[in-house]
PDB file of C-alpha atoms in Angstrom:
ATOM      1  CA  ASP A  22      69.591 -82.027  10.462  1.00 55.00           C
ATOM      2  CA  THR A  23      72.570 -81.459   8.210  1.00 76.00           C
ATOM      3  CA  GLY A  24      74.973 -83.915   9.834  1.00 91.00           C
ATOM      4  CA  VAL A  25      76.152 -87.309   8.611  1.00 95.00           C
ATOM      5  CA  SER A  26      73.390 -89.890   8.787  1.00 95.00           C
ATOM      6  CA  GLN A  27      73.730 -93.657   8.729  1.00 97.00           C
ATOM      7  CA  ASN A  28      71.210 -96.443   8.542  1.00 97.00           C
ATOM      8  CA  PRO A  29      70.317 -98.861   9.792  1.00 97.00           C
ATOM      9  CA  ARG A  30      71.591 -97.972  13.232  1.00 96.00           C
ATOM     10  CA  HIS A  31      71.528-101.590  14.334  1.00 97.00           C
ATOM     11  CA  LYS A  32      71.636-104.789  12.342  1.00 98.00           C
ATOM     12  CA  ILE A  33      71.557-108.319  13.704  1.00 98.00           C
ATOM     13  CA  THR A  34      72.199-111.045  11.174  1.00 97.00           C
ATOM     14  CA  LYS A  35      73.125-114.668  10.972  1.00 97.00           C
ATOM     15  CA  ARG A  36      76.539-115.784   9.812  1.00 97.00           C
ATOM     16  CA  GLY A  37      76.670-116.113   6.068  1.00 97.00           C
ATOM     17  CA  GLN A  38      74.061-113.473   5.302  1.00 98.00           C
ATOM     18  CA  ASN A  39      74.781-110.264   3.378  1.00 98.00           C
ATOM     19  CA  VAL A  40      74.267-106.838   4.910  1.00 98.00           C
ATOM     20  CA  THR A  41      74.341-103.329   3.475  1.00 98.00           C
ATOM     21  CA  PHE A  42      74.834-100.045   5.292  1.00 98.00           C
ATOM     22  CA  ARG A  43      74.091 -96.613   3.915  1.00 98.00           C
ATOM     23  CA  CYS A  44      75.745 -93.292   4.686  1.00 97.00           C
ATOM     24  CA  ASP A  45      74.505 -89.839   3.712  1.00 96.00           C
ATOM     25  CA  PRO A  46      77.340 -87.341   4.177  1.00 95.00           C
ATOM     26  CA  ILE A  47      77.160 -83.612   4.726  1.00 93.00           C
ATOM     27  CA  SER A  48      76.080 -82.371   1.316  1.00 89.00           C
ATOM     28  CA  GLU A  49      78.969 -80.045   0.540  1.00 87.00           C
ATOM     29  CA  HIS A  50      81.668 -82.547   1.550  1.00 89.00           C
ATOM     30  CA  ASN A  51      83.479 -84.255  -1.294  1.00 87.00           C
ATOM     31  CA  ARG A  52      85.278 -86.802   0.850  1.00 90.00           C
ATOM     32  CA  LEU A  53      83.642 -89.790   2.507  1.00 94.00           C
ATOM     33  CA  TYR A  54      85.286 -92.368   4.752  1.00 95.00           C
ATOM     34  CA  TRP A  55      84.304 -95.701   6.270  1.00 97.00           C
ATOM     35  CA  TYR A  56      85.827 -96.750   9.571  1.00 97.00           C
ATOM     36  CA  ARG A  57      85.221 -99.772  11.785  1.00 97.00           C
ATOM     37  CA  GLN A  58      85.287 -99.605  15.575  1.00 96.00           C
ATOM     38  CA  THR A  59      85.254-102.500  18.017  1.00 95.00           C
ATOM     39  CA  LEU A  60      84.672-102.210  21.741  1.00 91.00           C
ATOM     40  CA  GLY A  61      87.471-100.421  23.557  1.00 90.00           C
ATOM     41  CA  GLN A  62      89.375 -99.546  20.398  1.00 93.00           C
ATOM     42  CA  GLY A  63      89.791 -96.507  18.223  1.00 95.00           C
ATOM     43  CA  PRO A  64      88.222 -96.393  14.768  1.00 96.00           C
ATOM     44  CA  GLU A  65      90.101 -98.312  12.049  1.00 95.00           C
ATOM     45  CA  PHE A  66      90.217 -96.945   8.518  1.00 94.00           C
ATOM     46  CA  LEU A  67      88.499 -99.087   5.891  1.00 95.00           C
ATOM     47  CA  THR A  68      88.143 -97.040   2.741  1.00 95.00           C
ATOM     48  CA  TYR A  69      87.843 -93.529   1.377  1.00 92.00           C
ATOM     49  CA  PHE A  70      86.131 -91.748  -1.523  1.00 92.00           C
ATOM     50  CA  GLN A  71      86.758 -88.415  -3.129  1.00 88.00           C
ATOM     51  CA  ASN A  72      83.543 -87.636  -4.954  1.00 88.00           C
ATOM     52  CA  GLU A  73      82.610 -90.938  -6.633  1.00 90.00           C
ATOM     53  CA  ALA A  74      86.155 -92.297  -6.857  1.00 90.00           C
ATOM     54  CA  GLN A  75      87.298 -94.857  -4.307  1.00 90.00           C
ATOM     55  CA  LEU A  76      90.886 -93.816  -3.739  1.00 88.00           C
ATOM     56  CA  GLU A  77      92.143 -96.186  -1.090  1.00 88.00           C
ATOM     57  CA  LYS A  78      91.155 -99.412   0.602  1.00 90.00           C
ATOM     58  CA  SER A  79      92.660-100.820   3.784  1.00 90.00           C
ATOM     59  CA  ARG A  80      94.093-104.326   3.890  1.00 87.00           C
ATOM     60  CA  LEU A  81      91.397-104.896   6.517  1.00 79.00           C
ATOM     61  CA  LEU A  82      88.827-104.754   3.734  1.00 84.00           C
ATOM     62  CA  SER A  83      88.621-108.310   2.468  1.00 89.00           C
ATOM     63  CA  ASP A  84      86.988-109.324  -0.808  1.00 93.00           C
ATOM     64  CA  ARG A  85      83.731-109.772   1.070  1.00 96.00           C
ATOM     65  CA  PHE A  86      83.530-106.024   1.620  1.00 96.00           C
ATOM     66  CA  SER A  87      82.565-103.610  -1.114  1.00 96.00           C
ATOM     67  CA  ALA A  88      81.816 -99.919  -0.974  1.00 96.00           C
ATOM     68  CA  GLU A  89      80.335 -97.583  -3.520  1.00 95.00           C
ATOM     69  CA  ARG A  90      79.536 -93.937  -3.799  1.00 95.00           C
ATOM     70  CA  PRO A  91      77.498 -93.485  -6.968  1.00 89.00           C
ATOM     71  CA  LYS A  92      77.344 -89.908  -8.233  1.00 85.00           C
ATOM     72  CA  GLY A  93      79.502 -88.750  -5.343  1.00 84.00           C
ATOM     73  CA  SER A  94      76.578 -88.461  -2.938  1.00 90.00           C
ATOM     74  CA  PHE A  95      75.534 -91.208  -0.517  1.00 95.00           C
ATOM     75  CA  SER A  96      77.662 -94.302  -0.004  1.00 97.00           C
ATOM     76  CA  THR A  97      76.906 -97.948   0.687  1.00 97.00           C
ATOM     77  CA  LEU A  98      79.064-100.538   2.407  1.00 97.00           C
ATOM     78  CA  GLU A  99      78.127-104.140   1.696  1.00 97.00           C
ATOM     79  CA  ILE A 100      79.457-107.144   3.578  1.00 97.00           C
ATOM     80  CA  GLN A 101      78.883-110.484   1.926  1.00 97.00           C
ATOM     81  CA  ARG A 102      78.853-113.834   3.717  1.00 97.00           C
ATOM     82  CA  THR A 103      79.170-112.203   7.116  1.00 97.00           C
ATOM     83  CA  GLU A 104      81.366-113.766   9.787  1.00 96.00           C
ATOM     84  CA  GLN A 105      81.243-113.317  13.546  1.00 96.00           C
ATOM     85  CA  GLY A 106      84.473-111.326  13.342  1.00 95.00           C
ATOM     86  CA  ASP A 107      82.631-108.700  11.314  1.00 96.00           C
ATOM     87  CA  SER A 108      80.649-107.679  14.390  1.00 97.00           C
ATOM     88  CA  ALA A 109      81.536-104.041  15.042  1.00 97.00           C
ATOM     89  CA  MET A 110      80.342-100.475  14.759  1.00 97.00           C
ATOM     90  CA  TYR A 111      80.716 -99.209  11.189  1.00 98.00           C
ATOM     91  CA  LEU A 112      81.291 -95.466  11.189  1.00 97.00           C
ATOM     92  CA  CYS A 113      80.956 -93.166   8.231  1.00 97.00           C
ATOM     93  CA  ALA A 114      82.583 -89.748   8.167  1.00 96.00           C
ATOM     94  CA  SER A 115      82.712 -86.922   5.685  1.00 94.00           C
ATOM     95  CA  SER A 116      85.121 -84.070   5.255  1.00 90.00           C
ATOM     96  CA  SER A 117      86.175 -81.252   3.023  1.00 82.00           C
ATOM     97  CA  ARG A 118      89.676 -79.926   2.617  1.00 72.00           C
ATOM     98  CA  ARG A 119      90.593 -76.883   4.665  1.00 68.00           C
ATOM     99  CA  PRO A 120      91.733 -73.871   2.617  1.00 65.00           C
ATOM    100  CA  PHE A 121      95.508 -73.985   2.003  1.00 64.00           C
ATOM    101  CA  GLN A 122      95.835 -77.217   3.993  1.00 66.00           C
ATOM    102  CA  ASN A 123      95.938 -80.800   2.854  1.00 67.00           C
ATOM    103  CA  THR A 124      93.655 -82.067   5.585  1.00 73.00           C
ATOM    104  CA  GLY A 125      90.258 -81.504   7.151  1.00 79.00           C
ATOM    105  CA  GLU A 126      88.282 -82.517  10.190  1.00 87.00           C
ATOM    106  CA  LEU A 127      86.128 -85.615  10.034  1.00 92.00           C
ATOM    107  CA  PHE A 128      82.422 -85.353  10.802  1.00 94.00           C
ATOM    108  CA  PHE A 129      81.263 -88.785  11.957  1.00 96.00           C
ATOM    109  CA  GLY A 130      77.824 -90.300  11.768  1.00 96.00           C
ATOM    110  CA  GLU A 131      76.261 -92.164  14.701  1.00 94.00           C
ATOM    111  CA  GLY A 132      77.353 -95.472  13.199  1.00 96.00           C
ATOM    112  CA  SER A 133      75.724 -98.747  12.217  1.00 97.00           C
ATOM    113  CA  ARG A 134      76.207-101.483  14.773  1.00 97.00           C
ATOM    114  CA  LEU A 135      76.468-104.964  13.265  1.00 98.00           C
ATOM    115  CA  THR A 136      76.004-108.123  15.299  1.00 98.00           C
ATOM    116  CA  VAL A 137      76.661-111.416  13.532  1.00 97.00           C
ATOM    117  CA  LEU A 138      75.246-114.453  15.323  1.00 96.00           C
TER     118      LEU A 138
ATOM    119  CA  GLN B   1     101.224 -98.548  12.939  1.00 83.00           C
ATOM    120  CA  GLN B   2      98.844 -97.378  15.625  1.00 92.00           C
ATOM    121  CA  PRO B   3      99.913 -94.366  17.738  1.00 96.00           C
ATOM    122  CA  VAL B   4     100.231 -95.020  21.445  1.00 97.00           C
ATOM    123  CA  GLN B   5      98.191 -92.966  23.884  1.00 98.00           C
ATOM    124  CA  SER B   6      98.949 -92.498  27.566  1.00 96.00           C
ATOM    125  CA  PRO B   7      97.547 -92.741  30.088  1.00 97.00           C
ATOM    126  CA  GLN B   8      94.883 -95.326  29.281  1.00 97.00           C
ATOM    127  CA  ALA B   9      92.519 -93.795  31.818  1.00 97.00           C
ATOM    128  CA  VAL B  10      92.283 -90.673  33.968  1.00 97.00           C
ATOM    129  CA  ILE B  11      89.938 -89.870  36.827  1.00 97.00           C
ATOM    130  CA  LEU B  12      89.563 -86.229  37.818  1.00 96.00           C
ATOM    131  CA  ARG B  13      87.562 -84.012  40.117  1.00 97.00           C
ATOM    132  CA  GLU B  14      85.843 -81.075  38.481  1.00 97.00           C
ATOM    133  CA  GLY B  15      88.303 -78.213  38.099  1.00 96.00           C
ATOM    134  CA  GLU B  16      91.427 -80.387  37.881  1.00 97.00           C
ATOM    135  CA  ASP B  17      93.764 -80.491  34.891  1.00 96.00           C
ATOM    136  CA  ALA B  18      94.831 -83.411  32.724  1.00 97.00           C
ATOM    137  CA  VAL B  19      97.299 -84.164  29.952  1.00 97.00           C
ATOM    138  CA  ILE B  20      96.846 -86.906  27.367  1.00 98.00           C
ATOM    139  CA  ASN B  21      99.790 -87.921  25.226  1.00 98.00           C
ATOM    140  CA  CYS B  22      99.947 -89.444  21.764  1.00 97.00           C
ATOM    141  CA  SER B  23     103.138 -90.889  20.333  1.00 97.00           C
ATOM    142  CA  SER B  24     103.825 -92.233  16.862  1.00 95.00           C
ATOM    143  CA  SER B  25     106.721 -94.206  15.426  1.00 93.00           C
ATOM    144  CA  LYS B  26     106.111 -92.718  11.956  1.00 88.00           C
ATOM    145  CA  ALA B  27     106.627 -89.278  10.467  1.00 85.00           C
ATOM    146  CA  LEU B  28     103.453 -87.257  10.726  1.00 86.00           C
ATOM    147  CA  TYR B  29     101.763 -84.555   8.679  1.00 84.00           C
ATOM    148  CA  SER B  30      99.079 -83.814  11.237  1.00 88.00           C
ATOM    149  CA  VAL B  31      97.484 -84.973  14.463  1.00 93.00           C
ATOM    150  CA  HIS B  32      93.729 -84.852  15.047  1.00 93.00           C
ATOM    151  CA  TRP B  33      92.011 -85.079  18.418  1.00 95.00           C
ATOM    152  CA  TYR B  34      88.464 -86.399  18.898  1.00 96.00           C
ATOM    153  CA  ARG B  35      86.261 -87.052  21.901  1.00 96.00           C
ATOM    154  CA  GLN B  36      83.693 -89.847  21.964  1.00 96.00           C
ATOM    155  CA  LYS B  37      81.004 -90.199  24.597  1.00 95.00           C
ATOM    156  CA  HIS B  38      79.507 -93.609  25.258  1.00 91.00           C
ATOM    157  CA  GLY B  39      77.187 -94.674  22.467  1.00 88.00           C
ATOM    158  CA  GLU B  40      77.864 -91.553  20.408  1.00 91.00           C
ATOM    159  CA  ALA B  41      79.945 -90.624  17.387  1.00 92.00           C
ATOM    160  CA  PRO B  42      83.466 -89.250  17.799  1.00 94.00           C
ATOM    161  CA  VAL B  43      83.430 -85.451  17.804  1.00 94.00           C
ATOM    162  CA  PHE B  44      86.254 -83.360  16.376  1.00 92.00           C
ATOM    163  CA  LEU B  45      88.255 -81.206  18.801  1.00 92.00           C
ATOM    164  CA  MET B  46      91.223 -79.892  16.837  1.00 89.00           C
ATOM    165  CA  ILE B  47      93.880 -80.507  14.193  1.00 89.00           C
ATOM    166  CA  LEU B  48      97.561 -79.766  14.612  1.00 89.00           C
ATOM    167  CA  LEU B  49      99.780 -79.511  11.584  1.00 83.00           C
ATOM    168  CA  LYS B  50     103.520 -80.105  11.548  1.00 76.00           C
ATOM    169  CA  GLY B  51     105.263 -76.973  12.752  1.00 66.00           C
ATOM    170  CA  GLY B  52     104.760 -77.345  16.502  1.00 57.00           C
ATOM    171  CA  GLU B  53     101.642 -75.198  16.666  1.00 63.00           C
ATOM    172  CA  GLN B  54      99.602 -75.136  19.824  1.00 63.00           C
ATOM    173  CA  LYS B  55      95.921 -74.861  19.151  1.00 68.00           C
ATOM    174  CA  GLY B  56      93.348 -73.856  21.728  1.00 67.00           C
ATOM    175  CA  HIS B  57      89.652 -74.443  22.119  1.00 68.00           C
ATOM    176  CA  GLU B  58      88.348 -72.771  25.272  1.00 72.00           C
ATOM    177  CA  LYS B  59      90.060 -74.686  28.053  1.00 86.00           C
ATOM    178  CA  ILE B  60      91.295 -77.465  25.802  1.00 91.00           C
ATOM    179  CA  SER B  61      94.555 -76.974  23.949  1.00 91.00           C
ATOM    180  CA  ALA B  62      97.147 -79.169  22.282  1.00 93.00           C
ATOM    181  CA  SER B  63     100.689 -79.190  21.028  1.00 90.00           C
ATOM    182  CA  PHE B  64     102.519 -81.127  18.333  1.00 91.00           C
ATOM    183  CA  ASN B  65     106.232 -81.870  18.383  1.00 89.00           C
ATOM    184  CA  GLU B  66     106.954 -82.883  14.813  1.00 87.00           C
ATOM    185  CA  LYS B  67     110.514 -84.032  15.487  1.00 87.00           C
ATOM    186  CA  LYS B  68     109.477 -86.315  18.307  1.00 90.00           C
ATOM    187  CA  GLN B  69     106.277 -87.340  16.495  1.00 91.00           C
ATOM    188  CA  GLN B  70     104.314 -86.623  19.636  1.00 93.00           C
ATOM    189  CA  SER B  71     101.229 -84.632  20.502  1.00 94.00           C
ATOM    190  CA  SER B  72      99.723 -83.727  23.843  1.00 95.00           C
ATOM    191  CA  LEU B  73      96.178 -82.643  24.681  1.00 95.00           C
ATOM    192  CA  TYR B  74      95.773 -80.324  27.671  1.00 95.00           C
ATOM    193  CA  LEU B  75      92.474 -80.101  29.520  1.00 95.00           C
ATOM    194  CA  THR B  76      92.381 -77.230  31.971  1.00 93.00           C
ATOM    195  CA  ALA B  77      89.878 -76.749  34.797  1.00 94.00           C
ATOM    196  CA  SER B  78      87.960 -79.845  33.706  1.00 94.00           C
ATOM    197  CA  GLN B  79      84.187 -79.856  33.558  1.00 94.00           C
ATOM    198  CA  LEU B  80      81.758 -82.770  33.872  1.00 95.00           C
ATOM    199  CA  SER B  81      81.111 -82.482  30.130  1.00 94.00           C
ATOM    200  CA  TYR B  82      84.733 -83.371  29.412  1.00 95.00           C
ATOM    201  CA  SER B  83      84.107 -86.989  30.364  1.00 97.00           C
ATOM    202  CA  GLY B  84      84.516 -89.410  27.489  1.00 97.00           C
ATOM    203  CA  THR B  85      87.148 -91.271  25.519  1.00 97.00           C
ATOM    204  CA  TYR B  86      89.754 -89.162  23.776  1.00 98.00           C
ATOM    205  CA  PHE B  87      91.372 -90.404  20.601  1.00 97.00           C
ATOM    206  CA  CYS B  88      94.293 -89.025  18.702  1.00 97.00           C
ATOM    207  CA  GLY B  89      94.307 -89.707  14.992  1.00 95.00           C
ATOM    208  CA  THR B  90      97.514 -89.356  13.028  1.00 93.00           C
ATOM    209  CA  GLU B  91      97.900 -88.515   9.380  1.00 88.00           C
ATOM    210  CA  GLY B  92     101.116 -89.363   7.638  1.00 81.00           C
ATOM    211  CA  PRO B  93     102.706 -87.937   4.536  1.00 73.00           C
ATOM    212  CA  GLY B  94     101.304 -89.868   1.610  1.00 64.00           C
ATOM    213  CA  ARG B  95     102.765 -90.719  -1.746  1.00 52.00           C
ATOM    214  CA  ALA B  96     104.775 -88.093  -3.598  1.00 49.00           C
ATOM    215  CA  GLY B  97     105.010 -85.904  -0.506  1.00 50.00           C
ATOM    216  CA  GLY B  98     101.288 -85.356  -0.254  1.00 55.00           C
ATOM    217  CA  THR B  99      99.050 -86.506   2.577  1.00 55.00           C
ATOM    218  CA  SER B 100      96.843 -89.490   3.098  1.00 62.00           C
ATOM    219  CA  TYR B 101      93.849 -87.182   2.559  1.00 68.00           C
ATOM    220  CA  GLY B 102      92.147 -87.686   5.887  1.00 75.00           C
ATOM    221  CA  LYS B 103      92.996 -91.337   6.336  1.00 86.00           C
ATOM    222  CA  LEU B 104      93.638 -91.382  10.068  1.00 92.00           C
ATOM    223  CA  THR B 105      95.268 -93.996  12.222  1.00 94.00           C
ATOM    224  CA  PHE B 106      93.678 -93.730  15.643  1.00 96.00           C
ATOM    225  CA  GLY B 107      95.196 -94.538  19.009  1.00 97.00           C
ATOM    226  CA  GLN B 108      93.500 -96.919  21.405  1.00 96.00           C
ATOM    227  CA  GLY B 109      91.926 -94.053  23.349  1.00 97.00           C
ATOM    228  CA  THR B 110      92.171 -92.504  26.800  1.00 98.00           C
ATOM    229  CA  ILE B 111      89.118 -92.748  29.046  1.00 98.00           C
ATOM    230  CA  LEU B 112      88.594 -89.514  30.980  1.00 97.00           C
ATOM    231  CA  THR B 113      86.146 -89.454  33.877  1.00 97.00           C
ATOM    232  CA  VAL B 114      85.349 -86.199  35.647  1.00 97.00           C
ATOM    233  CA  HIS B 115      83.555 -86.386  38.984  1.00 95.00           C
ATOM    234  CA  PRO B 116      81.746 -83.511  40.760  1.00 94.00           C
TER     235      PRO B 116
END
């Protein structure tokens, strides 16, 4: 399977614990995105990498959230001291720029569902 | 600011047509359309760039009115497989006239249900 893969698919944790999600993008894609989706809403942008560089972070991403993409391959999203409001589906997507265009379609993974008790 | 989609929900019989609208209050570089089935990842349908192009994908097509900052998705002769939630994602011009490089602001979604 050459799609975007995420793990774990489900994580249940207690408030205050740390959690880490991993995303393996499509290998030839240089861009990687993290989005968060809550029930009945569209995905919300969290952060974005081009290769290993984190180029933009949303104001939604508090200091408890950190993302990395070492060597421009897989990415991790860590949430420290989780709160009940962090419960959501965390979606990873990868993309590459279309020729002669400054955009590209996003290929989403299945997501990692976080439940904070 | 989040684009506004209308309607919020549509119920169709197989073979009927539907239009989903997406409206933004900000200048746009592109509009993306995705479909998400329950419990699955959003799946890309098409991108429309500023210039008013109408893109087609079998019986699904879309238009983009750059001046009005609006896009519409047209589903013709709907099939059962069209059921799902449709999201538009907008991409604005970024700093120095560039783009936000795939940073999308998604609408709240339109739930489409197609019955036999």
